[in-house]
Coordinates of N, CA, C and O and ligand atoms in Angstrom, one line a residue:
M753 N 112.2 105.6 87.6 CA 111.1 106.3 88.2 C 111.7 107.4 89.2 O 112.6 107.1 90.0
S754 N 111.3 108.6 89.1 CA 111.9 109.7 89.9 C 110.9 110.4 90.9 O 111.3 111.3 91.6
M755 N 109.7 110.0 90.9 CA 108.7 110.7 91.8 C 107.6 109.8 92.2 O 107.3 108.8 91.6
N756 N 107.0 110.2 93.3 CA 105.9 109.4 93.8 C 104.7 109.6 92.9 O 104.3 110.7 92.6
K757 N 104.1 108.5 92.5 CA 103.0 108.5 91.5 C 102.1 107.4 91.8 O 102.5 106.3 92.2
T758 N 100.8 107.6 91.7 CA 99.8 106.5 92.0 C 99.2 106.1 90.6 O 99.2 106.8 89.7
F759 N 98.8 104.8 90.6 CA 98.3 104.3 89.4 C 97.0 103.6 89.7 O 96.8 103.0 90.7
D760 N 96.0 103.7 88.8 CA 94.7 103.0 88.9 C 94.7 101.6 88.3 O 93.8 100.8 88.5
R761 N 95.7 101.4 87.4 CA 95.7 100.2 86.6 C 97.0 99.4 86.8 O 98.0 100.0 87.2
P762 N 97.0 98.2 86.4 CA 98.3 97.4 86.4 C 99.3 98.2 85.5 O 98.9 98.5 84.3
T763 N 100.5 98.4 86.0 CA 101.4 99.3 85.2 C 102.8 98.7 85.5 O 103.2 98.4 86.6
I764 N 103.6 98.7 84.4 CA 105.0 98.4 84.6 C 105.8 99.6 85.0 O 105.7 100.7 84.4
I765 N 106.5 99.5 86.1 CA 107.3 100.6 86.7 C 108.8 100.2 86.3 O 109.3 99.1 86.6
H766 N 109.4 101.2 85.7 CA 110.9 101.0 85.4 C 111.7 101.6 86.5 O 111.6 102.8 86.7
F767 N 112.5 100.8 87.1 CA 113.4 101.3 88.2 C 114.8 101.6 87.6 O 115.2 101.1 86.5
N768 N 115.5 102.5 88.3 CA 116.8 102.8 87.8 C 117.7 101.5 87.8 O 117.5 100.7 88.7
K769 N 118.6 101.5 86.9 CA 119.5 100.3 86.8 C 120.9 100.9 86.8 O 121.3 101.6 85.9
I770 N 121.6 100.7 87.9 CA 122.9 101.3 88.1 C 124.0 100.2 87.9 O 123.9 99.1 88.5
G771 N 125.0 100.5 87.1 CA 126.1 99.6 86.9 C 126.3 99.4 85.4 O 125.9 100.2 84.6
N772 N 127.0 98.3 85.1 CA 127.2 97.9 83.6 C 127.5 96.4 83.6 O 127.6 95.8 84.6
S773 N 127.5 95.9 82.3 CA 127.5 94.5 82.2 C 128.8 93.9 82.7 O 128.9 92.7 83.0
S774 N 129.9 94.7 82.9 CA 131.1 94.1 83.4 C 131.1 93.9 84.9 O 131.8 93.0 85.4
I775 N 130.3 94.7 85.6 CA 130.3 94.5 87.1 C 128.9 94.0 87.6 O 128.8 93.7 88.7
G776 N 127.9 94.1 86.7 CA 126.5 93.8 87.2 C 125.8 95.1 87.5 O 126.3 96.2 87.4
F777 N 124.5 94.9 88.0 CA 123.6 96.0 88.1 C 123.0 96.0 89.5 O 122.9 95.0 90.2
I778 N 122.5 97.2 89.9 CA 121.7 97.3 91.1 C 120.5 98.2 90.8 O 120.6 99.2 90.1
S779 N 119.3 97.8 91.3 CA 118.1 98.6 91.2 C 117.6 98.8 92.6 O 117.8 98.0 93.5
I780 N 116.9 100.0 92.8 CA 116.6 100.4 94.2 C 115.1 100.8 94.2 O 114.7 101.6 93.4
A781 N 114.4 100.3 95.3 CA 113.0 100.8 95.5 C 113.0 101.5 96.9 O 113.4 100.9 97.9
E782 N 112.6 102.7 96.9 CA 112.5 103.5 98.2 C 111.1 104.0 98.3 O 110.5 104.3 97.2
N783 N 110.6 104.1 99.5 CA 109.2 104.6 99.6 C 108.9 105.9 98.9 O 107.9 106.1 98.4
S784 N 109.9 106.8 98.9 CA 109.7 108.1 98.3 C 109.4 108.1 96.9 O 108.9 109.0 96.3
I785 N 109.8 107.0 96.2 CA 109.5 106.9 94.7 C 108.4 105.9 94.4 O 108.1 105.7 93.2
L786 N 107.8 105.3 95.4 CA 106.8 104.2 95.1 C 105.4 104.8 95.3 O 105.1 105.8 96.0
P787 N 104.4 104.1 94.7 CA 103.0 104.5 94.8 C 102.4 104.3 96.2 O 101.3 104.7 96.5
F788 N 103.1 103.5 97.1 CA 102.7 103.2 98.4 C 103.9 103.0 99.3 O 105.0 102.7 98.8
D789 N 103.7 103.0 100.6 CA 104.8 102.7 101.5 C 104.9 101.2 101.7 O 103.9 100.5 101.9
I790 N 106.1 100.7 101.7 CA 106.2 99.2 101.8 C 106.0 98.8 103.2 O 106.7 99.3 104.1
K791 N 105.1 97.8 103.4 CA 104.9 97.3 104.8 C 105.4 95.8 104.9 O 105.5 95.3 106.0
R792 N 105.6 95.2 103.7 CA 105.9 93.8 103.7 C 106.7 93.4 102.4 O 106.4 94.0 101.4
V793 N 107.6 92.5 102.6 CA 108.4 92.0 101.4 C 108.3 90.5 101.5 O 108.5 89.9 102.5
Y794 N 108.0 89.8 100.4 CA 108.1 88.4 100.4 C 108.6 87.9 99.0 O 108.6 88.7 98.1
W795 N 109.1 86.7 99.0 CA 109.7 86.2 97.7 C 109.3 84.7 97.6 O 109.1 84.0 98.6
T796 N 109.1 84.3 96.4 CA 108.6 83.0 96.0 C 109.6 82.3 95.1 O 110.0 82.9 94.1
Y797 N 109.9 81.0 95.4 CA 111.0 80.4 94.7 C 110.8 78.9 94.7 O 110.0 78.4 95.4
F798 N 111.5 78.2 93.8 CA 111.4 76.7 93.7 C 110.0 76.3 93.3 O 109.5 75.2 93.7
T799 N 109.4 77.2 92.5 CA 108.0 76.8 92.0 C 108.1 76.0 90.8 O 108.7 76.4 89.8
P800 N 107.6 74.8 90.8 CA 107.7 73.9 89.6 C 107.0 74.6 88.4 O 106.0 75.4 88.6
Q801 N 107.5 74.4 87.2 CA 107.0 75.1 86.0 C 105.6 74.8 85.7 O 104.9 75.5 85.0
D802 N 105.1 73.6 86.1 CA 103.7 73.2 85.7 C 102.7 73.7 86.8 O 101.5 73.3 86.7
V803 N 103.2 74.4 87.8 CA 102.2 74.9 88.8 C 101.8 76.3 88.5 O 102.6 77.1 88.1
I804 N 100.5 76.6 88.7 CA 100.0 77.9 88.5 C 99.6 78.5 89.9 O 98.8 77.9 90.6
R805 N 100.3 79.5 90.3 CA 100.1 80.1 91.7 C 99.1 81.2 91.5 O 98.7 81.6 90.4
G806 N 98.7 81.8 92.6 CA 97.8 82.9 92.6 C 96.3 82.4 92.8 O 96.0 81.8 93.8
H807 N 95.5 82.7 91.8 CA 94.1 82.3 91.8 C 93.4 83.1 92.9 O 92.7 82.5 93.7
H808 N 93.7 84.4 93.0 CA 93.0 85.2 94.0 C 93.1 86.7 93.6 O 93.9 87.0 92.7
A809 N 92.3 87.5 94.3 CA 92.5 89.0 94.2 C 92.6 89.5 95.6 O 92.4 88.8 96.6
H810 N 92.9 90.8 95.7 CA 93.0 91.4 97.0 C 92.0 92.6 97.0 O 91.9 93.3 96.1
K811 N 91.3 92.7 98.2 CA 90.4 93.8 98.3 C 91.1 95.2 98.4 O 90.7 96.1 97.7
D812 N 92.1 95.3 99.2 CA 92.8 96.6 99.4 C 94.3 96.6 99.0 O 94.9 97.7 98.8
L813 N 94.9 95.4 99.1 CA 96.4 95.4 98.9 C 96.9 95.9 97.6 O 96.3 95.6 96.6
Q814 N 97.9 96.7 97.6 CA 98.7 97.0 96.4 C 100.0 96.3 96.5 O 100.6 96.2 97.5
Q815 N 100.5 95.9 95.3 CA 101.8 95.2 95.3 C 102.6 95.6 94.1 O 102.0 96.0 93.0
I816 N 103.9 95.4 94.1 CA 104.8 95.5 93.0 C 105.5 94.2 92.9 O 106.2 93.8 93.8
L817 N 105.3 93.5 91.8 CA 106.0 92.2 91.5 C 107.2 92.3 90.6 O 107.1 93.0 89.6
F818 N 108.2 91.6 91.0 CA 109.4 91.5 90.2 C 109.8 90.1 89.9 O 109.7 89.3 90.8
A819 N 110.3 89.8 88.7 CA 111.0 88.5 88.5 C 112.5 88.9 88.7 O 113.1 89.4 87.7
V820 N 113.0 88.6 89.8 CA 114.4 88.9 90.1 C 115.4 87.8 89.5 O 116.6 88.0 89.3
N821 N 114.8 86.7 89.1 CA 115.5 85.7 88.3 C 114.5 85.0 87.4 O 113.3 84.8 87.9
G822 N 114.9 84.6 86.2 CA 114.0 83.9 85.3 C 112.8 84.7 84.8 O 112.9 86.0 84.9
S823 N 111.7 84.1 84.4 CA 110.6 84.8 83.9 C 109.3 84.3 84.5 O 109.2 83.2 84.9
I824 N 108.4 85.2 84.6 CA 107.1 84.9 85.3 C 106.0 85.4 84.4 O 106.0 86.6 84.1
E825 N 105.1 84.5 84.0 CA 103.9 85.0 83.2 C 102.8 85.3 84.2 O 102.4 84.5 85.0
V826 N 102.3 86.5 84.1 CA 101.2 87.0 85.0 C 100.0 87.3 84.2 O 100.0 88.1 83.2
E827 N 98.9 86.6 84.5 CA 97.6 86.9 83.9 C 96.7 87.5 84.9 O 96.6 87.1 86.0
L828 N 96.0 88.6 84.4 CA 95.2 89.4 85.3 C 93.8 89.6 84.7 O 93.6 89.6 83.5
I829 N 92.8 89.7 85.6 CA 91.5 90.2 85.3 C 91.4 91.5 86.2 O 91.4 91.4 87.4
T830 N 91.2 92.6 85.5 CA 91.1 93.8 86.3 C 89.6 94.1 86.7 O 88.7 93.5 86.2
K831 N 89.5 95.1 87.6 CA 88.1 95.4 88.0 C 87.3 96.1 86.9 O 86.1 96.1 87.0
E832 N 88.0 96.5 85.8 CA 87.3 96.9 84.6 C 87.0 95.8 83.7 O 86.5 96.0 82.6
K833 N 87.2 94.6 84.2 CA 86.9 93.3 83.4 C 87.8 93.1 82.2 O 87.5 92.3 81.3
E834 N 89.0 93.7 82.2 CA 90.0 93.5 81.1 C 90.8 92.3 81.5 O 91.2 92.1 82.7
T835 N 91.2 91.5 80.5 CA 92.2 90.4 80.8 C 93.5 90.9 80.2 O 93.6 91.4 79.1
L836 N 94.6 90.9 81.1 CA 95.9 91.4 80.7 C 96.9 90.4 81.0 O 96.8 89.6 81.9
K837 N 98.0 90.3 80.1 CA 99.1 89.4 80.3 C 100.4 90.1 80.3 O 100.6 91.0 79.5
F838 N 101.2 89.8 81.3 CA 102.5 90.4 81.4 C 103.6 89.3 81.5 O 103.3 88.3 82.2
N839 N 104.7 89.5 80.8 CA 105.8 88.5 81.0 C 106.9 89.3 81.7 O 107.6 90.1 81.1
L840 N 107.1 89.0 83.0 CA 108.1 89.6 83.8 C 109.4 88.9 83.6 O 109.5 87.7 83.9
S841 N 110.5 89.6 83.1 CA 111.8 88.9 82.9 C 112.9 89.8 83.1 O 114.1 89.5 83.0
N842 N 112.6 91.1 83.4 CA 113.7 92.1 83.6 C 113.7 92.5 85.0 O 112.7 93.1 85.5
P843 N 114.8 92.2 85.8 CA 114.8 92.6 87.2 C 114.7 94.1 87.5 O 114.4 94.4 88.7
S844 N 114.8 94.9 86.5 CA 114.7 96.4 86.8 C 113.3 96.9 86.5 O 113.0 98.1 86.6
E845 N 112.4 95.9 86.2 CA 111.0 96.3 86.0 C 110.1 95.6 87.0 O 110.2 94.4 87.2
G846 N 109.1 96.4 87.6 CA 108.2 95.8 88.5 C 106.8 96.0 88.0 O 106.5 97.0 87.3
L847 N 105.9 95.1 88.2 CA 104.5 95.2 87.8 C 103.7 95.7 89.0 O 103.5 94.9 90.0
Y848 N 103.1 96.9 88.9 CA 102.3 97.4 90.0 C 100.9 96.8 89.8 O 100.3 96.9 88.7
L849 N 100.4 96.3 90.9 CA 99.0 95.7 90.9 C 98.1 96.5 91.8 O 98.4 96.5 93.1
P850 N 97.1 97.2 91.3 CA 96.2 97.9 92.2 C 95.2 96.8 92.9 O 95.3 95.7 92.6
P851 N 94.4 97.3 93.9 CA 93.5 96.3 94.5 C 92.5 95.8 93.4 O 92.4 96.4 92.3
M852 N 91.8 94.7 93.7 CA 90.8 94.1 92.9 C 91.3 93.7 91.5 O 90.7 94.1 90.5
C853 N 92.4 92.9 91.5 CA 92.9 92.3 90.3 C 93.0 90.8 90.5 O 93.8 90.4 91.4
W854 N 92.3 90.0 89.8 CA 92.5 88.6 89.8 C 93.8 88.2 89.2 O 94.1 88.7 88.1
R855 N 94.6 87.4 89.8 CA 95.9 87.1 89.2 C 96.2 85.6 89.2 O 95.9 84.9 90.2
T856 N 96.9 85.1 88.2 CA 97.5 83.8 88.2 C 99.0 84.0 87.7 O 99.3 84.9 86.9
L857 N 99.9 83.1 88.2 CA 101.3 83.3 87.9 C 101.9 81.9 87.5 O 101.7 81.0 88.3
Q858 N 102.7 81.9 86.5 CA 103.4 80.7 86.1 C 104.9 81.0 86.0 O 105.3 82.0 85.3
F859 N 105.7 80.2 86.6 CA 107.2 80.5 86.8 C 108.0 79.7 85.8 O 107.7 78.5 85.6
S860 N 109.0 80.3 85.2 CA 110.0 79.5 84.4 C 110.9 78.8 85.4 O 110.8 79.0 86.7
H861 N 111.7 77.8 84.9 CA 112.6 77.1 85.8 C 113.5 78.0 86.6 O 114.1 79.0 86.0
S862 N 113.5 77.9 87.8 CA 114.4 78.7 88.8 C 114.0 80.1 88.9 O 114.8 81.0 89.3
A863 N 112.8 80.5 88.4 CA 112.3 81.9 88.5 C 112.1 82.2 90.0 O 111.7 81.4 90.8
V864 N 112.4 83.5 90.4 CA 112.2 84.0 91.7 C 111.4 85.2 91.6 O 111.7 86.2 90.9
L865 N 110.2 85.2 92.4 CA 109.4 86.4 92.4 C 109.7 87.2 93.7 O 109.7 86.6 94.8
L866 N 109.9 88.5 93.6 CA 110.0 89.3 94.8 C 108.8 90.3 94.7 O 108.4 90.8 93.7
C867 N 108.1 90.4 95.9 CA 107.0 91.3 96.0 C 107.1 92.3 97.1 O 107.5 92.0 98.2
L868 N 106.9 93.6 96.7 CA 106.8 94.7 97.7 C 105.3 94.9 97.9 O 104.5 95.1 96.9
A869 N 104.8 94.9 99.2 CA 103.4 95.0 99.4 C 103.1 96.2 100.3 O 103.9 96.6 101.2
S870 N 101.9 96.7 100.1 CA 101.5 97.9 100.9 C 100.9 97.6 102.3 O 100.7 98.5 103.0
E871 N 100.7 96.3 102.5 CA 100.1 96.0 103.9 C 100.8 94.7 104.4 O 101.3 93.9 103.6
E872 N 100.7 94.5 105.7 CA 101.1 93.2 106.2 C 100.1 92.1 105.8 O 99.0 92.4 105.3
Y873 N 100.4 90.9 106.0 CA 99.6 89.7 105.5 C 98.3 89.7 106.3 O 98.3 89.7 107.6
T874 N 97.2 89.7 105.6 CA 95.8 89.6 106.2 C 95.0 88.6 105.3 O 94.6 89.0 104.2
E875 N 94.7 87.5 105.8 CA 93.9 86.5 105.0 C 92.6 87.1 104.6 O 92.1 86.8 103.5
S876 N 92.0 87.9 105.5 CA 90.6 88.5 105.1 C 90.7 89.5 104.0 O 89.6 89.8 103.4
D877 N 91.9 89.9 103.5 CA 91.9 90.8 102.4 C 91.9 90.0 101.0 O 91.7 90.5 100.0
Y878 N 92.0 88.6 101.1 CA 92.0 87.8 99.9 C 90.6 87.5 99.5 O 89.7 87.2 100.3
I879 N 90.4 87.5 98.1 CA 89.2 86.9 97.5 C 89.7 85.7 96.8 O 90.4 85.8 95.8
R880 N 89.5 84.5 97.3 CA 90.0 83.3 96.7 C 89.0 82.6 95.9 O 89.4 81.5 95.3
S881 N 87.8 83.1 95.8 CA 86.8 82.4 94.9 C 86.6 83.3 93.6 O 86.3 84.5 93.7
K882 N 86.9 82.7 92.5 CA 86.8 83.5 91.2 C 85.3 83.9 91.0 O 85.1 85.0 90.5
E883 N 84.4 83.0 91.4 CA 83.0 83.4 91.2 C 82.7 84.6 92.1 O 82.0 85.6 91.6
E884 N 83.1 84.7 93.3 CA 82.9 85.8 94.1 C 83.5 87.1 93.5 O 82.9 88.2 93.5
F885 N 84.8 87.0 93.0 CA 85.5 88.1 92.4 C 84.6 88.6 91.2 O 84.4 89.9 91.1
L886 N 84.2 87.7 90.4 CA 83.5 88.2 89.2 C 82.1 88.8 89.5 O 81.7 89.8 88.9
K887 N 81.5 88.4 90.6 CA 80.3 89.0 91.1 C 80.6 90.4 91.6 O 79.9 91.4 91.3
L888 N 81.7 90.6 92.3 CA 82.1 91.9 92.9 C 82.4 92.9 91.8 O 82.2 94.1 92.0
I889 N 82.9 92.5 90.7 CA 83.3 93.5 89.6 C 82.2 93.7 88.6 O 82.3 94.5 87.7
A890 N 81.1 92.8 88.7 CA 80.0 92.9 87.7 C 79.3 94.2 87.7 O 79.3 94.9 88.7
Ligands
LIG1876 C1 100.1 87.4 95.5 C2 101.0 86.5 94.8 C3 101.9 87.1 93.8 C4 101.7 84.1 104.6 O1 101.6 83.6 105.7 N1 102.2 85.4 104.6 C5 102.4 86.1 103.4 O2 102.8 87.3 103.4 C6 102.1 85.4 102.2 C7 102.3 86.1 100.9 C8 101.7 84.1 102.2 N2 101.5 83.5 103.4 C9 101.0 82.1 103.4 C10 99.6 81.9 103.0 C11 99.6 80.5 102.4 O3 99.4 79.6 103.4 O4 101.8 81.3 102.5 C12 101.0 80.4 101.9 C13 101.0 80.6 100.3 O5 100.4 81.8 100.0 P1 99.5 81.9 98.7 O6 98.8 80.6 98.4 O7 98.7 83.1 98.8 O8 100.7 82.1 97.6 P2 100.6 82.6 96.1 O9 101.9 82.5 95.5 O10 99.4 82.0 95.4 O11 100.2 84.2 96.2 C14 101.2 85.1 96.7 C15 100.5 86.1 97.6 O12 99.8 85.5 98.6 C16 99.6 87.0 96.8 O13 99.3 88.2 97.6 O14 99.7 88.4 94.9 O15 101.9 85.7 95.7

């Protein structure tokens, strides 16, 4: 990705991959090439394979999710009421999530999720009731 661009829908963003298989690779996210300025970074790890995380949407938050190790199945319901599935397994690809996307996530063994977020943590930005989310997008 070489320019700042905004997206209205969940979108896979391809980041530069520098290096080669003999030395390994590096990918870089800088505010100048992202759809938002990063205000928070968090990572999720040691998630058992039979656990489904998420079960919420965000009112305003935008995020980019990466599987920096292993693979992560992401299921979404968008504000347009579409159901979308993504399998994240390439560390140079990030899944951009706009506001108002219901998400669930299932991790492979030893998968690690890295998230770049547009805002600091605010519990009041979460919609944790699916019923409430479906009413809001109806
Ligand atoms: C998302 C998916 C992909 C904080 O105190 N600060 C934080 O920045 C975060 C992300 C979480 N927390 C606390 C809130 C809960 O007590 O950590 C606990 C676990 O959070 P949660 O149940 O929301 O975790 P996930 O994995 O279901 O969801 C997280 C993010 O919260 C969410 O925004 O999109 O990862």
